[in-house]
CSV table of N, CA and C in Angstrom, one decimal:
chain,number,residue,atom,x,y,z
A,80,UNK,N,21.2,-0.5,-28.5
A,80,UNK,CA,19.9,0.1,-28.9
A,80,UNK,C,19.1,-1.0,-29.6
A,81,UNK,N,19.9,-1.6,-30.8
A,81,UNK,CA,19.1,-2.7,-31.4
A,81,UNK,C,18.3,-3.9,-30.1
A,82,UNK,N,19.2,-4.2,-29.4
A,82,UNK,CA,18.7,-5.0,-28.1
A,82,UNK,C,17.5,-4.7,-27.7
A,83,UNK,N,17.5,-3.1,-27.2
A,83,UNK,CA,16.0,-3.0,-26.9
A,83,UNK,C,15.2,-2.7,-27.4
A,84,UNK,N,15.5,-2.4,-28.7
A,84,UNK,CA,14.2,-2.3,-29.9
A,84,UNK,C,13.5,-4.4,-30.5
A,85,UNK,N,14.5,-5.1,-29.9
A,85,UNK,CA,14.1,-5.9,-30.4
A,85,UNK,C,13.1,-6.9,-29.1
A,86,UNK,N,13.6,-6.4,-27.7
A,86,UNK,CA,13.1,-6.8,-26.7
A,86,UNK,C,11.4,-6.7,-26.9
A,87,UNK,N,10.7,-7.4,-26.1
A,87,UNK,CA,9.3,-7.4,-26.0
A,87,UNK,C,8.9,-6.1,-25.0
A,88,UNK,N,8.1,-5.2,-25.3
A,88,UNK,CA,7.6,-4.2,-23.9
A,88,UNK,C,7.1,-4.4,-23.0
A,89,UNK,N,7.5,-3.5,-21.7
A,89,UNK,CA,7.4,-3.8,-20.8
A,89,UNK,C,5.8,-3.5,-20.8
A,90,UNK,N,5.0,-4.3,-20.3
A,90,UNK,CA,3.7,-4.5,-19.8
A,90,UNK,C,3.0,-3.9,-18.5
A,91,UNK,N,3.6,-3.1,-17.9
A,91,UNK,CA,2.9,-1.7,-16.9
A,91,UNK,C,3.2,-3.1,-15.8
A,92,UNK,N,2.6,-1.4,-14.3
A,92,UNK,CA,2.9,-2.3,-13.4
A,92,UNK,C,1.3,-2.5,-12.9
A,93,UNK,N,0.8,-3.6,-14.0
A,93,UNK,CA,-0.9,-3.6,-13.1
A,93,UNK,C,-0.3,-5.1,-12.4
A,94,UNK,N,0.6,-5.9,-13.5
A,94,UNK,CA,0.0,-7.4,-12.6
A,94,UNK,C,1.5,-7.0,-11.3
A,95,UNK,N,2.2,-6.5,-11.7
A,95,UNK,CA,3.5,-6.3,-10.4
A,95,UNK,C,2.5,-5.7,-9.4
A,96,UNK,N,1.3,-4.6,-9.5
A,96,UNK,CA,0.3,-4.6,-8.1
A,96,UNK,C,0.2,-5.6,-7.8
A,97,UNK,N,-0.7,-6.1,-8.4
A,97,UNK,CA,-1.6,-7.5,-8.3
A,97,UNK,C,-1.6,-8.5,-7.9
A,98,UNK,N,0.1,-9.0,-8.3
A,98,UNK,CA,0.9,-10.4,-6.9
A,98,UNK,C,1.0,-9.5,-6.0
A,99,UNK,N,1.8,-8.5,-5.8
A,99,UNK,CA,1.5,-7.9,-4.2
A,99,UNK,C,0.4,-8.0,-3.7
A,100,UNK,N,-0.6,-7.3,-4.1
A,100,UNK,CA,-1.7,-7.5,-3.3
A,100,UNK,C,-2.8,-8.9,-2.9
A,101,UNK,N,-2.4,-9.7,-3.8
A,101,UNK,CA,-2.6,-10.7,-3.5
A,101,UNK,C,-1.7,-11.5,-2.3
A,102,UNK,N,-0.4,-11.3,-2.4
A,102,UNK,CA,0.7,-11.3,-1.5
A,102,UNK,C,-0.2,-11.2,-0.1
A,103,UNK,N,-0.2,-9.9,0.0
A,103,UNK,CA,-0.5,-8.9,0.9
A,103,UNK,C,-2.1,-9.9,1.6
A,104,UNK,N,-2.9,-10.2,1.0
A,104,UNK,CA,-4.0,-11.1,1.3
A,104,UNK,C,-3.7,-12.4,2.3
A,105,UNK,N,-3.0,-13.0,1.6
A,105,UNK,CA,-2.7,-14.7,1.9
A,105,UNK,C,-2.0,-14.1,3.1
A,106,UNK,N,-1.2,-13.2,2.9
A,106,UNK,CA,-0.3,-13.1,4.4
A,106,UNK,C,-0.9,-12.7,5.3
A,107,UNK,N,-1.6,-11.7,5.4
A,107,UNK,CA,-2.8,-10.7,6.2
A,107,UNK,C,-4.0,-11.3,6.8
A,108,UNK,N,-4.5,-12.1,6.2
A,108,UNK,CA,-5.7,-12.9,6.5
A,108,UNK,C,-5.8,-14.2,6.8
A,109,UNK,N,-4.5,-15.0,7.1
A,109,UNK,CA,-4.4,-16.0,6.9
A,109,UNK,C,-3.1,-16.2,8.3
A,110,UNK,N,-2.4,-14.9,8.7
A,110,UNK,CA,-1.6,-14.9,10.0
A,110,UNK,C,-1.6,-15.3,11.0
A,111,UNK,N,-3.3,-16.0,11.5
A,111,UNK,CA,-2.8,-16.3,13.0
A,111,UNK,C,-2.9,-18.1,12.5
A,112,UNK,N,-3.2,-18.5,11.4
A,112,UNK,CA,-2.9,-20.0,11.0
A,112,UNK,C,-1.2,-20.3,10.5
A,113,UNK,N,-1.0,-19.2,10.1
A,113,UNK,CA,0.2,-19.6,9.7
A,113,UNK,C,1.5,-18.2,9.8
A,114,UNK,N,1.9,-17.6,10.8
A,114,UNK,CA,2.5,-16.7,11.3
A,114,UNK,C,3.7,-16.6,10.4
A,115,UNK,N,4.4,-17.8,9.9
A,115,UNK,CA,5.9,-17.5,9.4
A,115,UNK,C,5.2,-17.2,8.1
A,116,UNK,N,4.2,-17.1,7.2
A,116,UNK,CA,4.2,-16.5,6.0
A,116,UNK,C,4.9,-15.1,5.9
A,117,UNK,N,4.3,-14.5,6.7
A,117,UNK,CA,5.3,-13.0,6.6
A,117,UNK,C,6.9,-13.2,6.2
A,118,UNK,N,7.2,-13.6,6.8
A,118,UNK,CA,9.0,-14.2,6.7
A,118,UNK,C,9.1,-14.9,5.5
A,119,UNK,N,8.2,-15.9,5.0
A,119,UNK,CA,7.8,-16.3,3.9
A,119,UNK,C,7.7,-15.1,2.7
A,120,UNK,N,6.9,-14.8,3.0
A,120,UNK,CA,6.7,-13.3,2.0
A,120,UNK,C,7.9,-12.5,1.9
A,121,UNK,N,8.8,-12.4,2.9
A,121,UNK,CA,9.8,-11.4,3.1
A,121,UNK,C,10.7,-11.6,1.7
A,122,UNK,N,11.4,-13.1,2.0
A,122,UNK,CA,12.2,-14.1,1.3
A,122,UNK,C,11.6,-13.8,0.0
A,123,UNK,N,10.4,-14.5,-0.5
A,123,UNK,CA,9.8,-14.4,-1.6
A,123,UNK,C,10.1,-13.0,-2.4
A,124,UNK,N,9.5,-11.7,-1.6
A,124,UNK,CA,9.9,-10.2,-2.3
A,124,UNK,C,11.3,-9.6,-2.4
A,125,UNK,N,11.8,-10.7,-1.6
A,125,UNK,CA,14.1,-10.3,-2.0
A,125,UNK,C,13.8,-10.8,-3.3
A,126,UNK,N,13.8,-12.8,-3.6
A,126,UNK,CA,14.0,-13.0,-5.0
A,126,UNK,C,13.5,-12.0,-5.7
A,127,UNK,N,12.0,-11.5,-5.2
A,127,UNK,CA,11.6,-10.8,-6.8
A,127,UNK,C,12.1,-9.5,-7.2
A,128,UNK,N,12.6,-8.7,-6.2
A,128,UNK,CA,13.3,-7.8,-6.4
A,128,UNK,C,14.3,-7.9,-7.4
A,129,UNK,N,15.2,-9.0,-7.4
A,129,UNK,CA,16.2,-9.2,-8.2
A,129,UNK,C,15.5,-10.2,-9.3
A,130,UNK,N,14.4,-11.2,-9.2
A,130,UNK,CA,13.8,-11.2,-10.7
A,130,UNK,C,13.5,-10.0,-11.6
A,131,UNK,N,13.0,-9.1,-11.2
A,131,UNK,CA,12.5,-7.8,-11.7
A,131,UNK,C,13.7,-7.1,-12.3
A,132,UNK,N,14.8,-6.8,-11.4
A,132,UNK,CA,15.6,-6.2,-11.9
A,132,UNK,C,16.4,-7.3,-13.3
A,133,UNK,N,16.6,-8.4,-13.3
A,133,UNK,CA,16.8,-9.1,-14.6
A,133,UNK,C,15.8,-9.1,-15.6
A,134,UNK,N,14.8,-8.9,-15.2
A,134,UNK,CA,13.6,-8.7,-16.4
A,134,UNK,C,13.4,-7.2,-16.8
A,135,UNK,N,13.7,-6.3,-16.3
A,135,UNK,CA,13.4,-5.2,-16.6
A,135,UNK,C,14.9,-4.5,-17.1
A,136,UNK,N,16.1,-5.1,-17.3
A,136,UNK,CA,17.2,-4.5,-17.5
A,136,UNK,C,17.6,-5.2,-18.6
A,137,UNK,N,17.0,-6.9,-18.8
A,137,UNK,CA,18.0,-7.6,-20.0
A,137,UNK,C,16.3,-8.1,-20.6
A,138,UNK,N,15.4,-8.3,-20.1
A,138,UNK,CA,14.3,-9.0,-20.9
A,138,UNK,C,13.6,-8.2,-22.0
A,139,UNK,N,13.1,-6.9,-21.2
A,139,UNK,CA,12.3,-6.3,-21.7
A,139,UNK,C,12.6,-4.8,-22.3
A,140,UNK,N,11.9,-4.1,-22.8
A,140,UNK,CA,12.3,-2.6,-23.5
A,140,UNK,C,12.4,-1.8,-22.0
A,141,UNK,N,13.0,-0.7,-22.5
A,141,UNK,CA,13.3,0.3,-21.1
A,141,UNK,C,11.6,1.1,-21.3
A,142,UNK,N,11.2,0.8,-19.9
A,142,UNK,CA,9.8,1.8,-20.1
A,142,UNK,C,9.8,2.8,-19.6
A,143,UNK,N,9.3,3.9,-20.2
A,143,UNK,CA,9.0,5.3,-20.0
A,143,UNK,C,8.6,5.8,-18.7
A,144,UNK,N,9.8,6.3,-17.9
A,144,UNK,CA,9.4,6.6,-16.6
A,144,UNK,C,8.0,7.3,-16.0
A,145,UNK,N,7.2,7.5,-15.5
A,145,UNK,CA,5.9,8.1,-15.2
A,145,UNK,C,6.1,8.5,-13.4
A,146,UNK,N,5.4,9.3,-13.6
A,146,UNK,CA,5.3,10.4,-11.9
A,146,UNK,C,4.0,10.3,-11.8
A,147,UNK,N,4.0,9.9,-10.5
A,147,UNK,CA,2.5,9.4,-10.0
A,147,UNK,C,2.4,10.0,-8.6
A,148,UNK,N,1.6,10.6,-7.8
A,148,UNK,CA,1.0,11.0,-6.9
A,148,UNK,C,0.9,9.8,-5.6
A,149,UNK,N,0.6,8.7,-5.8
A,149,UNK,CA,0.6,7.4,-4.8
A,149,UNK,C,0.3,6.1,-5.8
A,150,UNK,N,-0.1,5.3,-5.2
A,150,UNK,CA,-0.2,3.8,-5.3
A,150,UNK,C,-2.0,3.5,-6.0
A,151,UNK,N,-2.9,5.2,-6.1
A,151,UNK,CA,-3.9,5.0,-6.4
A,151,UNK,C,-5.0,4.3,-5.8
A,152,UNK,N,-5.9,3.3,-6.7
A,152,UNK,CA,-6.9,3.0,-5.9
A,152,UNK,C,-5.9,1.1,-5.3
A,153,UNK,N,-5.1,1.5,-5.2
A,153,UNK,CA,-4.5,0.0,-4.8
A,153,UNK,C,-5.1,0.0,-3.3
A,154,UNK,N,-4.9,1.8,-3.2
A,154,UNK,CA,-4.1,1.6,-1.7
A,154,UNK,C,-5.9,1.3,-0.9
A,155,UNK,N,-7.3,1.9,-1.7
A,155,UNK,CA,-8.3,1.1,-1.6
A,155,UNK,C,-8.9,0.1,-1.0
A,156,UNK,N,-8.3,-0.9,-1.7
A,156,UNK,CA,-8.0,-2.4,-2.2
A,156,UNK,C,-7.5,-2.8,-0.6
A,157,UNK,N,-6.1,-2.4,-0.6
A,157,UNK,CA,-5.6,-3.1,0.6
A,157,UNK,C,-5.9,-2.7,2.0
A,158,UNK,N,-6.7,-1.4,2.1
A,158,UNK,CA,-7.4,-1.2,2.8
A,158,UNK,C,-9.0,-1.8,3.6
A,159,UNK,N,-9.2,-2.4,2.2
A,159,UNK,CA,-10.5,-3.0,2.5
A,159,UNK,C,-9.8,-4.7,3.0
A,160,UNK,N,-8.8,-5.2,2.2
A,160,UNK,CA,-8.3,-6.2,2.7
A,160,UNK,C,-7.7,-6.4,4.3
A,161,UNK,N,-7.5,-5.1,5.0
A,161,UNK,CA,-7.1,-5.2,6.2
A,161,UNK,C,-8.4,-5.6,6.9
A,162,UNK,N,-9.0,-4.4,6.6
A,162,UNK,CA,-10.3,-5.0,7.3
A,162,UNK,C,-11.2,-6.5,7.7
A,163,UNK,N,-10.8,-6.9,6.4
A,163,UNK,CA,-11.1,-8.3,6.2
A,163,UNK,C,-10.7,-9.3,6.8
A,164,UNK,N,-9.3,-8.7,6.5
A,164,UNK,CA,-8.2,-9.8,7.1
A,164,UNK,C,-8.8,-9.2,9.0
A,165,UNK,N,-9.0,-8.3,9.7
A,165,UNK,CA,-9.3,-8.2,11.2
A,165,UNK,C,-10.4,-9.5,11.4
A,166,UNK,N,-11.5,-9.4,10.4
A,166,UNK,CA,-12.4,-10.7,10.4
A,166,UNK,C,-11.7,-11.7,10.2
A,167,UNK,N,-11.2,-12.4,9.4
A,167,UNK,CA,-10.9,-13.8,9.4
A,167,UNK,C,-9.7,-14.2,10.6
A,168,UNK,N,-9.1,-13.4,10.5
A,168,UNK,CA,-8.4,-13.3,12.2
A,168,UNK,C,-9.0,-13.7,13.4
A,169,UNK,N,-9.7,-12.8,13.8
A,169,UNK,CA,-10.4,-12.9,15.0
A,169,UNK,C,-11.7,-14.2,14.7
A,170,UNK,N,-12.0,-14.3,13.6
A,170,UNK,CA,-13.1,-15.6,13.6
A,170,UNK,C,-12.2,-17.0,13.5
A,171,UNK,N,-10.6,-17.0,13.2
A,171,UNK,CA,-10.2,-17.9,13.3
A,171,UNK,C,-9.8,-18.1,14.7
A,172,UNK,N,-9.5,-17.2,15.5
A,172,UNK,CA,-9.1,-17.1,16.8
A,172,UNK,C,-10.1,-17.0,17.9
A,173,UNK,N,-11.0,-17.2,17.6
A,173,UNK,CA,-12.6,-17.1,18.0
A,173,UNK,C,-12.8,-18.6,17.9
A,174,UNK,N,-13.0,-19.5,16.7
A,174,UNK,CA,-13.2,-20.7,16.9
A,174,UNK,C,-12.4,-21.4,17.2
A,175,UNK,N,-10.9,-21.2,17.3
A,175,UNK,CA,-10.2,-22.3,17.9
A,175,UNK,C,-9.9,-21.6,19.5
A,176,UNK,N,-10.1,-21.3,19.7
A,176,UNK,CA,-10.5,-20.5,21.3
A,176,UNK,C,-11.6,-21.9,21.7
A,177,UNK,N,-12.6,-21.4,21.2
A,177,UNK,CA,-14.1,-22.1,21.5
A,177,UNK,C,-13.9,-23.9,21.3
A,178,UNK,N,-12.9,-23.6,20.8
A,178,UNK,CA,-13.1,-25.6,20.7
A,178,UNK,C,-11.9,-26.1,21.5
A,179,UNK,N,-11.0,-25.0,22.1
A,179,UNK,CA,-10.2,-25.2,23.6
A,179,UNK,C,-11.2,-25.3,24.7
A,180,UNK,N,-12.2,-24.1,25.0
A,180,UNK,CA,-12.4,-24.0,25.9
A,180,UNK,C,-13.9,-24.1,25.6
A,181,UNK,N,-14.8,-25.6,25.8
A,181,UNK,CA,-16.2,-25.8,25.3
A,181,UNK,C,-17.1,-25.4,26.5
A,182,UNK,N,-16.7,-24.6,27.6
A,182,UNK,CA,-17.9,-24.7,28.3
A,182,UNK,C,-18.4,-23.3,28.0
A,183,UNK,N,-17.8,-22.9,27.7
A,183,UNK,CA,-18.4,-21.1,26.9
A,183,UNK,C,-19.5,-21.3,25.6
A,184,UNK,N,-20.4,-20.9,26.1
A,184,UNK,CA,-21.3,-21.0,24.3
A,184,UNK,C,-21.1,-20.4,23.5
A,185,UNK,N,-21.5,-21.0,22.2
A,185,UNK,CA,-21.1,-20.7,20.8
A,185,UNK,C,-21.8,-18.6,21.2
A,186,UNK,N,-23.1,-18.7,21.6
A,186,UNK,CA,-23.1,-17.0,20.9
A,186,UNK,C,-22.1,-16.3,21.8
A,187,UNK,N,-22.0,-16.9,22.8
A,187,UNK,CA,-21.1,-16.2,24.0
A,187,UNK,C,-19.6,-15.6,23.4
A,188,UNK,N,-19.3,-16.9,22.4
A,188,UNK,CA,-18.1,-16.5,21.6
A,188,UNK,C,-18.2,-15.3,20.5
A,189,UNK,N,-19.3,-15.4,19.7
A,189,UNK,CA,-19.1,-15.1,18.7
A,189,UNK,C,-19.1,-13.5,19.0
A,190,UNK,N,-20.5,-13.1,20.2
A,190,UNK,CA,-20.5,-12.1,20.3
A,190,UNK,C,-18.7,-11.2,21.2
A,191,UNK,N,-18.1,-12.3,21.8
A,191,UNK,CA,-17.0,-11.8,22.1
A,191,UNK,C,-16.2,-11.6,20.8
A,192,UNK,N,-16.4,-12.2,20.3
A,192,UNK,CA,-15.6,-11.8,19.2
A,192,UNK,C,-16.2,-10.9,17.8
A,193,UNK,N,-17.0,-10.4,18.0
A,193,UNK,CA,-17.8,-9.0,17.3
A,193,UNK,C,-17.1,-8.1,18.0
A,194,UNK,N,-17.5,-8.2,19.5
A,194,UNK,CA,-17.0,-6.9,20.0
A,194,UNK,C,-15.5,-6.5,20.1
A,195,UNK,N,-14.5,-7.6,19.9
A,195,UNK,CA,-12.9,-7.4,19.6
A,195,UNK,C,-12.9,-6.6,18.3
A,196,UNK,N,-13.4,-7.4,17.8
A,196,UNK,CA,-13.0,-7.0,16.2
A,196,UNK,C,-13.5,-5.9,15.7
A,197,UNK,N,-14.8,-5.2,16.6
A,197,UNK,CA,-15.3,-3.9,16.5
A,197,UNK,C,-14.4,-2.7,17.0
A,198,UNK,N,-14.0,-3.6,18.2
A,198,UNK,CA,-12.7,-2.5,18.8
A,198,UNK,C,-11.7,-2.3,18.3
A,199,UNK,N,-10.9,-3.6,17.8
A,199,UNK,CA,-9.8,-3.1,16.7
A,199,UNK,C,-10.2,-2.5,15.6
A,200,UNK,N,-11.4,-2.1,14.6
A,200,UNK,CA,-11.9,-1.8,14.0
A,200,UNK,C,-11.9,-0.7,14.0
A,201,UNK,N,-12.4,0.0,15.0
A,201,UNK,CA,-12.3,1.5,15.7
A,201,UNK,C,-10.7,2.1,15.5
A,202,UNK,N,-10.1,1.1,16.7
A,202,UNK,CA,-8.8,1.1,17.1
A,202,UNK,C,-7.8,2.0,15.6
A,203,UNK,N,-8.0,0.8,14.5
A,203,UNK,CA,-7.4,1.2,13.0
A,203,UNK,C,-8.3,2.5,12.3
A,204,UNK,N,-9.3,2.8,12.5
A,204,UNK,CA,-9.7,3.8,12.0
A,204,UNK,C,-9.2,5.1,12.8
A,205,UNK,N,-9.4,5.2,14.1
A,205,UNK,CA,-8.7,6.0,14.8
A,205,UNK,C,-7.7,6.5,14.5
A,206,UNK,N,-6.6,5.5,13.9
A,206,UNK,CA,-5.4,5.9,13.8
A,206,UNK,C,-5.2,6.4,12.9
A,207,UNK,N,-6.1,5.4,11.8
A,207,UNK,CA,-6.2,6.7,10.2
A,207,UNK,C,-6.3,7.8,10.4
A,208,UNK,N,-7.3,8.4,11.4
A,208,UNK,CA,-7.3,9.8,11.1
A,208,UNK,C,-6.7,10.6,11.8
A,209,UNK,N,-6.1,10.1,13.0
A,209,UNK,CA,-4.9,10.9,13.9
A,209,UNK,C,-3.4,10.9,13.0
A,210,UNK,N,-3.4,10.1,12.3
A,210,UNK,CA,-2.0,10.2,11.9
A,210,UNK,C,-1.9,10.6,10.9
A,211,UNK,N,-1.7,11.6,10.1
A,211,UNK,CA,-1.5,12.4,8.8
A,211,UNK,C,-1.1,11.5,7.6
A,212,UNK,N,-1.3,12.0,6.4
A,212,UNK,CA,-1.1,11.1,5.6
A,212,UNK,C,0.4,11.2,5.2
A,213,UNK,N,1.2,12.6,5.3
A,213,UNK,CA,2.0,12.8,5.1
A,213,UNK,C,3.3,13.9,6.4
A,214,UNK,N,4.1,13.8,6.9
A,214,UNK,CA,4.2,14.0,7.9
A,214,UNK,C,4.8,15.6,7.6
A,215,UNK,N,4.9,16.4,8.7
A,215,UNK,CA,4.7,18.0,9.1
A,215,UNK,C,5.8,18.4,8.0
A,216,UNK,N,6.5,17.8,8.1
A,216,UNK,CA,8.1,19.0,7.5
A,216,UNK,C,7.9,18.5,5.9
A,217,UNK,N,7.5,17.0,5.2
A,217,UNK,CA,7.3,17.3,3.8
A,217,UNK,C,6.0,18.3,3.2
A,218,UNK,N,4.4,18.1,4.5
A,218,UNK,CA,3.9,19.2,3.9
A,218,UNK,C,4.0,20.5,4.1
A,219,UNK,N,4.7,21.0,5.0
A,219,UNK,CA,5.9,22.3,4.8
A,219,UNK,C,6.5,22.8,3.5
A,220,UNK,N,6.6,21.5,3.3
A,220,UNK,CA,7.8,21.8,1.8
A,220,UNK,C,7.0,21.8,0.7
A,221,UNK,N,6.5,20.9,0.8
A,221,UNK,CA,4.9,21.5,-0.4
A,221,UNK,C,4.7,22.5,-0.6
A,222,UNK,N,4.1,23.1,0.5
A,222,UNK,CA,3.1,24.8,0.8
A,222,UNK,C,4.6,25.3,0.1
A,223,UNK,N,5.6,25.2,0.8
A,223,UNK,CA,6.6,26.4,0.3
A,223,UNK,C,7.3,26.7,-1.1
A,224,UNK,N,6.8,25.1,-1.5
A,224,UNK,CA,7.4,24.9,-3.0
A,224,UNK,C,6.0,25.9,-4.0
A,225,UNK,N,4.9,25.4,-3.7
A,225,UNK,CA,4.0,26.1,-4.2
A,225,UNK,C,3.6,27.6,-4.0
A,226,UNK,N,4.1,28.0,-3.3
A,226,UNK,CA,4.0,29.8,-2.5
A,226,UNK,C,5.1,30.0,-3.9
A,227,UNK,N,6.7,29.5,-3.8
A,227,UNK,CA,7.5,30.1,-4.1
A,227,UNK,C,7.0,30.1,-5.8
A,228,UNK,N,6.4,28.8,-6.4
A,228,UNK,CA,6.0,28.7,-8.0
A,228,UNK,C,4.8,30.1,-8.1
A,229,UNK,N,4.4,30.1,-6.9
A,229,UNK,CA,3.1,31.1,-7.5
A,229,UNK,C,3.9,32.6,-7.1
A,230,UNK,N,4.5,32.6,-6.4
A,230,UNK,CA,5.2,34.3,-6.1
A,230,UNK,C,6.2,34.3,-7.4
A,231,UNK,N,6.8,33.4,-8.0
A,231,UNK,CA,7.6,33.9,-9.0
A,231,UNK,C,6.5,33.9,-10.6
A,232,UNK,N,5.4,33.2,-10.6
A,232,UNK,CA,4.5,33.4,-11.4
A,232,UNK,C,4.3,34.8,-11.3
A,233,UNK,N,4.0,35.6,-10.1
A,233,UNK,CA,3.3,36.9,-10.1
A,233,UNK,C,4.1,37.7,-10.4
A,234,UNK,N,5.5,37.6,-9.8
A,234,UNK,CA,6.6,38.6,-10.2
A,234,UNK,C,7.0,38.6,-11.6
A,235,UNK,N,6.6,37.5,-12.3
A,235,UNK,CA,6.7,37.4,-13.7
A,235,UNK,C,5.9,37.9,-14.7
A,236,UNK,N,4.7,37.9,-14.1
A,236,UNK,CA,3.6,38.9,-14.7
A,236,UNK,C,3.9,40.6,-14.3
A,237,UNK,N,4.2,40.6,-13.1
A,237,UNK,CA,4.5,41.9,-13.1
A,237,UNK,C,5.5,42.5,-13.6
A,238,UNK,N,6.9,41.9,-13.6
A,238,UNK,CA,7.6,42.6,-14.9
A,238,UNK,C,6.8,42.5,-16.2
A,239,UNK,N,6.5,41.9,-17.2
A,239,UNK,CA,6.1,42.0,-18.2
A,239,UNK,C,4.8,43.3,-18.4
A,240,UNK,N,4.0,43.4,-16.8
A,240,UNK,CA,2.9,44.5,-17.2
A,240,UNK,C,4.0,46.2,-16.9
A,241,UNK,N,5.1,45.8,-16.4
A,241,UNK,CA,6.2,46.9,-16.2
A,241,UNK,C,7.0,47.5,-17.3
A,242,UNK,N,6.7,46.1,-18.1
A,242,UNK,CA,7.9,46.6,-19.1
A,242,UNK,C,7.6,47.5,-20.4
């Protein structure tokens, strides 16, 4: 106990988002120049797993567990980064296209590659909203968890107005 009273506190998880999503950038936007980052990144998030777990078991104070809903406005963030990353993708694969093959003109390119990147644009949006955010049998269990809290709320009132 003295150990972790004397440890330094643990400091939240903003900057543990923050390399990830940064992470998440360089690899994302930067994939068709350099493909093995992912594998790169893979490697990199084993060490840190087990950095973390030595920093958070021997470095620092034990922090107070917290129940959270999602990932918040991260998931924002890396949504707009996908996006982004569809642009620097296809404009990097767009110009080195065009400087293979020079007898295509520059708008000829560019506009082919507006209209790719519009498509896959679509393409990912599409899928956002076809695919649920949470799949059929956990929001089942939801509904039924909350039916069951509010039917034993009412039966609880109603004994008490019985009694």
């Amino acid at each position: 106990i003295y150990k972790q009273k004397i440890s330094t506190p643990y400091e939240g998880t903003l900057m543990d988002y923050l390399s990830k999503v940064i992470q998440f950038g360089y690899v994302t936007w930067f994939a068709g120049v350099l493909p093995i980052a992912a594998f790169l990144a893979l490697l990199g998030n084993l060490l840190q797993i087990r950095s973390d777990l030595v920093k958070l078991l021997y470095a620092n104070q034990r922090s107070v567990p917290q129940s959270v809903k999602s990932i918040g406005s991260w998931r924002s963030v890396m949504e707009i980064m996908t996006f982004i990353s569809v642009l620097t993708n296809f404009g990097i694969f767009g110009i080195l296209g065009w400087k293979d093959n020079v007898t295509v003109s520059v708008p000829a390119v560019l506009l082919l590659m507006m209209i790719a990147e519009n498509l896959f644009i679509g393409l990912v949006m599409f899928l956002n909203w076809v695919i649920p955010e949470a799949p059929k049998k956990i929001r089942e269990a939801i509904e039924r968890e909350i039916y069951l809290g509010r039917k034993a709320l009412r039966d609880k009132l109603l004994h008490r107005q019985n009694s």
